[in-house]
Amino acid sequence: MQTEKQDGIRMPPRVSILAHAVRLAAGGLSVSAALGMLGSGALAQEQGPDGGAAPSKLQRVEITGSAIKRLESETALPVQIITRADIEKAGVTTAAELMARVSANVGGLTDGASINVGGDQRGFNSANLRGVGTSSTLVLLNGRRMANFASPGDDAGVDLNNIPAAALQRVEVLLDGASALYGTDAIGGVINFITRKDYQGVELNAYGSGTQEGGAGKRTASITAGTGDLAADGYNIFAVVDLQKTDRLTSSQRKFIPNLQVPERLGHLLSGYTSPANIILSDEQFDVLKGFPLNGRPISKGTINTGAPGCNPPANLHLPNGTGGIDACTYDYMGDTELYPKSDKQNFLTRGVLKLNSDHQLYAEVALSRSRTYYVGSSARVKAYIDASRIPQLAGSGLFTAIDEDGKPIDTELELRIRLNEGGMRTSELTSESQRIVVGATGTAAGWDYDIGINHSVNTVRDRDTHGYLLYKELKKGIADGLINPFGPSGVEGKALIDSLQVNDEVRHARGTMDALDFKVSRALIALGGGDMALAVGGEVRRERTNFRPSELLMSDNINNDDAPEGGKPTSDSRNVQAIYSELLLPFTRQWQAQLSGRYDHYQQVGGALSPKIGLTYMPSKQVLLRASAGKGFRAPSMSELHRPTVYSSTATLPDPVYCASIDYDYTRCAQNWDTRRYSNDKLKPERSRQFTAGVVLEPSQHWTFSADYWNIKRTDLISEIGDDIILGNLTKYGDLVHRNDDNEIDYIELRKENRGAQKASGIDITADLHGVKTAWGRFGGHLSGTYVLDSKIQTSPGDTFVSNLNKFVTDGVVQRWRHTITLDWDDGPYSASLSNTYSSGYDDQNSAINTDDGSVVKPNRVKAYTLWDMSGAYAVSKQFKLRAGIQNLFNTSPPYSNQAFFFLSGYDPTYTDPRGRRFYASASYTFR
């Protein structure tokens, strides 16, 4: 028989839920135990008179564990609960898609935003509560940690691809800094993914979706099987297998891409690597060739192309205001680039519980996952050199007889910027694998409830160049020797050479391991006016290890478009972490209760700190609950921030004030994409934080629940790099970070992790629930979850002014003023339907990109609000068989136009928008009794 139990807990009558939940908390529950034990196994059960499970004395899980959404608003800490039914109605199949619907999640990493050739931490999907950073959002699976995404980079966090979405029973989002309970990386909040427990039966699920314009189709299938009734049989074991495939989506498949008018609006963000190749003239060469007629036009700029103005469309365009300028060509990579990668995901989770007796249980959990993402970029960009004598169009130009001011012949070697279409599209394969094994025991001993567990978790990332990446030295020689034609089709010998230079190599291999032992115990102490005072104590020891191994080929720095890190070499780092925490709950009266907690964490090399917290609740009536909390925290630097290999990158198009001042601020000559080198820092100190919340929960009737919670976070000793735009804008203070060559030109800009400045963020979370409204036309319900941000700003360094990214794109992203998700539900017998809306407010764009051809700054833009509507309907054919169909992005809304120049994709912001357009999906589930 298929059943899904709620851990043997009897639900209280509806009319007194709010009061009852608070009394339960006051009667013995600490928040640390309530939240920390959610996924750690079944609670200790006493045997009832009928031999079945009787309710435990401390019904902890009721505070946040119930499927009734109202319960998350009844603790001192604001918690949002997403149920399995919510996930099914939304038609999402991955944890990343689910988190995109959480209004407090701002700027998390996504597949769309990671589209880039050689991009950092590609394939990493993450959450970012409050917009304070992926590294400050703690993701748990069944109440325990997972190994972070292993690939070194700016962000440390769990890859959401490793969450077995088909196994989820609910997701609890703790919207409060919880360093005092969970550890240093919970400043922004905690997301606890909770899987099914005590499952019996077999369930088959199939899902398929397709887009109206093609591309990005998805197929999923899962099977869930479980046997054994924990109460009756003394054991339960279940397993879930989830398989998913997603097709790639290219810009040529979407009508909204040409409607963005990127070549006309943002031509300066497109590429100067073209086919036929652009020629970059030195200053001396330009002085000689200026005015020389090329294809009937006098040369007027330092970049020329023998194919201009024809330029081999449609990919290569003649854009006078584009990167190539009036005498050359510009490559429109947005005409046929990838918007959404192809991916394959496999997840397996199994969990078993063995009841030793009425007081003790053993449990074990194994989770295995593999996510493979295939990135396809434009064809190779090649910088090469040939002698001018190989270009017949320059014959008679005087270049070959010209001399410089010292009487020496002008160098006739020309720099080429080539788009090597014959090399094929640059293709990479990114594989993220995770293994997690947890074994433990839970129960009651000597009046104490206990839970102890061992957690072994591994994440492995393999990054492979599979096609379109070529051996650079041999490629450059083939161009110089004339075998490979940079201006047109190559001959048979040249094409054979290109084929022989293709790279198929696992260029980066990263592995992260976490081994942990944790425990927690709790019990009621003395009776107070509102119930029993309760105490919980817990601790954890864990060892974190990371290994990064670049391939020998990568380190030879001979892969075109995949540079070797400076001083790169295999790295292996590890550290030990110890923590102990305690929670004391004080129910002074039936109206007042206090929760005091504190946690001490110690990180090897970094040091330790105490994170205290206090929470208060006051319930003047059954319809009103007031709550508040305040605490401190700290975030230890990640091992990537401490030991990451140097990364080569480049800035957006920015002016060099020194050079600009010498040429009367002619941006056509003194603004460009400057090279950067990004360094880790093994001397980093922890970030410090303080946060507080204050809110109210109202239950004016049995059908309505409303909550509003103010939150405020401040971080100091912020671990960050100074933005390259800020460095160049304040050379008096940061000039030592700009490294120049002998000609006083910028060689590279140093971006180094430091403890700098501070960050402030505050806002209001609002939720509203309408539930159980019965009418002659069926039962209706609705839910609103929204976040109104009051403040979001960063201080780069002590003494600097705070720079706000609230409703304004700054450096690398924006925090919108208002985001919400609204869902309206209806059901009547076997039929049900759902309509939902997600919304992000408009904001001021990144209006700073410079057109180096004419020296202008991009036309200011305000990004429009973004709103999507989804609709689904379901029919229960029988108790065993259920069908659902839906439409996502009902009105086929396209991402709004954006000037942003931070991400590889141009014309829109890929961090929060969805380029897939209108999608149709259907799913079926069948349960065997």
GROMACS .gro file of N, CA and C in nm, residues 107-156:
model
  150
  107GLY      N    1   2.008   3.708  -0.802
  107GLY     CA    2   2.141   3.700  -0.859
  107GLY      C    3   2.210   3.568  -0.840
  108GLY      N    4   2.135   3.458  -0.827
  108GLY     CA    5   2.198   3.327  -0.821
  108GLY      C    6   2.257   3.289  -0.956
  109LEU      N    7   2.349   3.193  -0.955
  109LEU     CA    8   2.412   3.151  -1.079
  109LEU      C    9   2.319   3.056  -1.155
  110THR      N   10   2.309   3.075  -1.287
  110THR     CA   11   2.220   2.995  -1.370
  110THR      C   12   2.293   2.949  -1.494
  111ASP      N   13   2.234   2.853  -1.565
  111ASP     CA   14   2.292   2.807  -1.691
  111ASP      C   15   2.299   2.920  -1.792
  112GLY      N   16   2.194   3.005  -1.797
  112GLY     CA   17   2.193   3.115  -1.894
  112GLY      C   18   2.304   3.214  -1.870
  113ALA      N   19   2.325   3.252  -1.744
  113ALA     CA   20   2.427   3.351  -1.713
  113ALA      C   21   2.568   3.296  -1.731
  114SER      N   22   2.582   3.162  -1.729
  114SER     CA   23   2.715   3.104  -1.740
  114SER      C   24   2.756   3.082  -1.885
  115ILE      N   25   2.671   3.118  -1.980
  115ILE     CA   26   2.708   3.105  -2.121
  115ILE      C   27   2.828   3.196  -2.147
  116ASN      N   28   2.940   3.136  -2.180
  116ASN     CA   29   3.063   3.210  -2.206
  116ASN      C   30   3.167   3.110  -2.253
  117VAL      N   31   3.253   3.153  -2.338
  117VAL     CA   32   3.361   3.067  -2.383
  117VAL      C   33   3.473   3.074  -2.280
  118GLY      N   34   3.498   2.964  -2.211
  118GLY     CA   35   3.599   2.963  -2.106
  118GLY      C   36   3.555   3.034  -1.981
  119GLY      N   37   3.424   3.046  -1.959
  119GLY     CA   38   3.374   3.118  -1.844
  119GLY      C   39   3.407   3.050  -1.713
  120ASP      N   40   3.410   3.128  -1.605
  120ASP     CA   41   3.445   3.080  -1.472
  120ASP      C   42   3.326   3.006  -1.411
  121GLN      N   43   3.350   2.888  -1.354
  121GLN     CA   44   3.251   2.809  -1.283
  121GLN      C   45   3.128   2.780  -1.368
  122ARG      N   46   3.150   2.752  -1.495
  122ARG     CA   47   3.038   2.713  -1.579
  122ARG      C   48   2.974   2.586  -1.526
  123GLY      N   49   2.843   2.573  -1.547
  123GLY     CA   50   2.770   2.457  -1.501
  123GLY      C   51   2.722   2.466  -1.358
  124PHE      N   52   2.762   2.570  -1.285
  124PHE     CA   53   2.727   2.588  -1.144
  124PHE      C   54   2.594   2.661  -1.136
  125ASN      N   55   2.494   2.598  -1.076
  125ASN     CA   56   2.366   2.662  -1.047
  125ASN      C   57   2.357   2.684  -0.896
  126SER      N   58   2.331   2.806  -0.854
  126SER     CA   59   2.336   2.835  -0.711
  126SER      C   60   2.221   2.924  -0.668
  127ALA      N   61   2.203   2.935  -0.537
  127ALA     CA   62   2.107   3.026  -0.476
  127ALA      C   63   2.181   3.143  -0.413
  128ASN      N   64   2.110   3.257  -0.402
  128ASN     CA   65   2.171   3.378  -0.346
  128ASN      C   66   2.063   3.456  -0.274
  129LEU      N   67   2.040   3.422  -0.149
  129LEU     CA   68   1.936   3.489  -0.072
  129LEU      C   69   1.979   3.631  -0.037
  130ARG      N   70   1.888   3.724  -0.057
  130ARG     CA   71   1.907   3.866  -0.025
  130ARG      C   72   2.007   3.935  -0.118
  131GLY      N   73   2.065   3.862  -0.212
  131GLY     CA   74   2.164   3.924  -0.299
  131GLY      C   75   2.295   3.953  -0.228
  132VAL      N   76   2.319   3.888  -0.112
  132VAL     CA   77   2.444   3.912  -0.040
  132VAL      C   78   2.552   3.812  -0.078
  133GLY      N   79   2.522   3.723  -0.174
  133GLY     CA   80   2.625   3.634  -0.225
  133GLY      C   81   2.593   3.487  -0.210
  134THR      N   82   2.626   3.412  -0.314
  134THR     CA   83   2.612   3.267  -0.308
  134THR      C   84   2.687   3.208  -0.190
  135SER      N   85   2.804   3.265  -0.160
  135SER     CA   86   2.887   3.211  -0.052
  135SER      C   87   2.825   3.234   0.086
  136SER      N   88   2.723   3.319   0.093
  136SER     CA   89   2.658   3.348   0.222
  136SER      C   90   2.519   3.287   0.231
  137THR      N   91   2.487   3.195   0.141
  137THR     CA   92   2.362   3.122   0.144
  137THR      C   93   2.392   2.975   0.165
  138LEU      N   94   2.340   2.918   0.273
  138LEU     CA   95   2.368   2.780   0.307
  138LEU      C   96   2.258   2.690   0.250
  139VAL      N   97   2.298   2.590   0.174
  139VAL     CA   98   2.205   2.493   0.116
  139VAL      C   99   2.226   2.359   0.186
  140LEU      N  100   2.116   2.303   0.237
  140LEU     CA  101   2.119   2.175   0.308
  140LEU      C  102   2.033   2.073   0.235
  141LEU      N  103   2.067   1.949   0.251
  141LEU     CA  104   1.983   1.838   0.206
  141LEU      C  105   1.948   1.756   0.329
  142ASN      N  106   1.819   1.753   0.360
  142ASN     CA  107   1.773   1.684   0.481
  142ASN      C  108   1.846   1.731   0.605
  143GLY      N  109   1.865   1.862   0.613
  143GLY     CA  110   1.921   1.922   0.734
  143GLY      C  111   2.070   1.914   0.748
  144ARG      N  112   2.139   1.856   0.649
  144ARG     CA  113   2.285   1.843   0.659
  144ARG      C  114   2.351   1.900   0.535
  145ARG      N  115   2.479   1.931   0.549
  145ARG     CA  116   2.554   1.994   0.443
  145ARG      C  117   2.584   1.898   0.328
  146MET      N  118   2.615   1.959   0.215
  146MET     CA  119   2.669   1.888   0.100
  146MET      C  120   2.801   1.953   0.063
  147ALA      N  121   2.885   1.881  -0.010
  147ALA     CA  122   3.010   1.940  -0.057
  147ALA      C  123   2.981   2.050  -0.156
  148ASN      N  124   3.057   2.158  -0.149
  148ASN     CA  125   3.040   2.269  -0.241
  148ASN      C  126   3.086   2.232  -0.382
  149PHE      N  127   3.038   2.309  -0.479
  149PHE     CA  128   3.084   2.295  -0.616
  149PHE      C  129   3.236   2.308  -0.617
  150ALA      N  130   3.303   2.208  -0.675
  150ALA     CA  131   3.447   2.196  -0.656
  150ALA      C  132   3.529   2.292  -0.740
  151SER      N  133   3.479   2.336  -0.854
  151SER     CA  134   3.559   2.419  -0.943
  151SER      C  135   3.592   2.552  -0.875
  152PRO      N  136   3.719   2.592  -0.870
  152PRO     CA  137   3.755   2.716  -0.801
  152PRO      C  138   3.697   2.838  -0.871
  153GLY      N  139   3.652   2.934  -0.792
  153GLY     CA  140   3.593   3.055  -0.848
  153GLY      C  141   3.552   3.150  -0.738
  154ASP      N  142   3.479   3.254  -0.777
  154ASP     CA  143   3.439   3.358  -0.683
  154ASP      C  144   3.332   3.311  -0.585
  155ASP      N  145   3.257   3.209  -0.622
  155ASP     CA  146   3.143   3.168  -0.542
  155ASP      C  147   3.164   3.029  -0.483
  156ALA      N  148   3.130   3.016  -0.357
  156ALA     CA  149   3.137   2.887  -0.288
  156ALA      C  150   2.996   2.849  -0.245
   0.00000   0.00000   0.00000
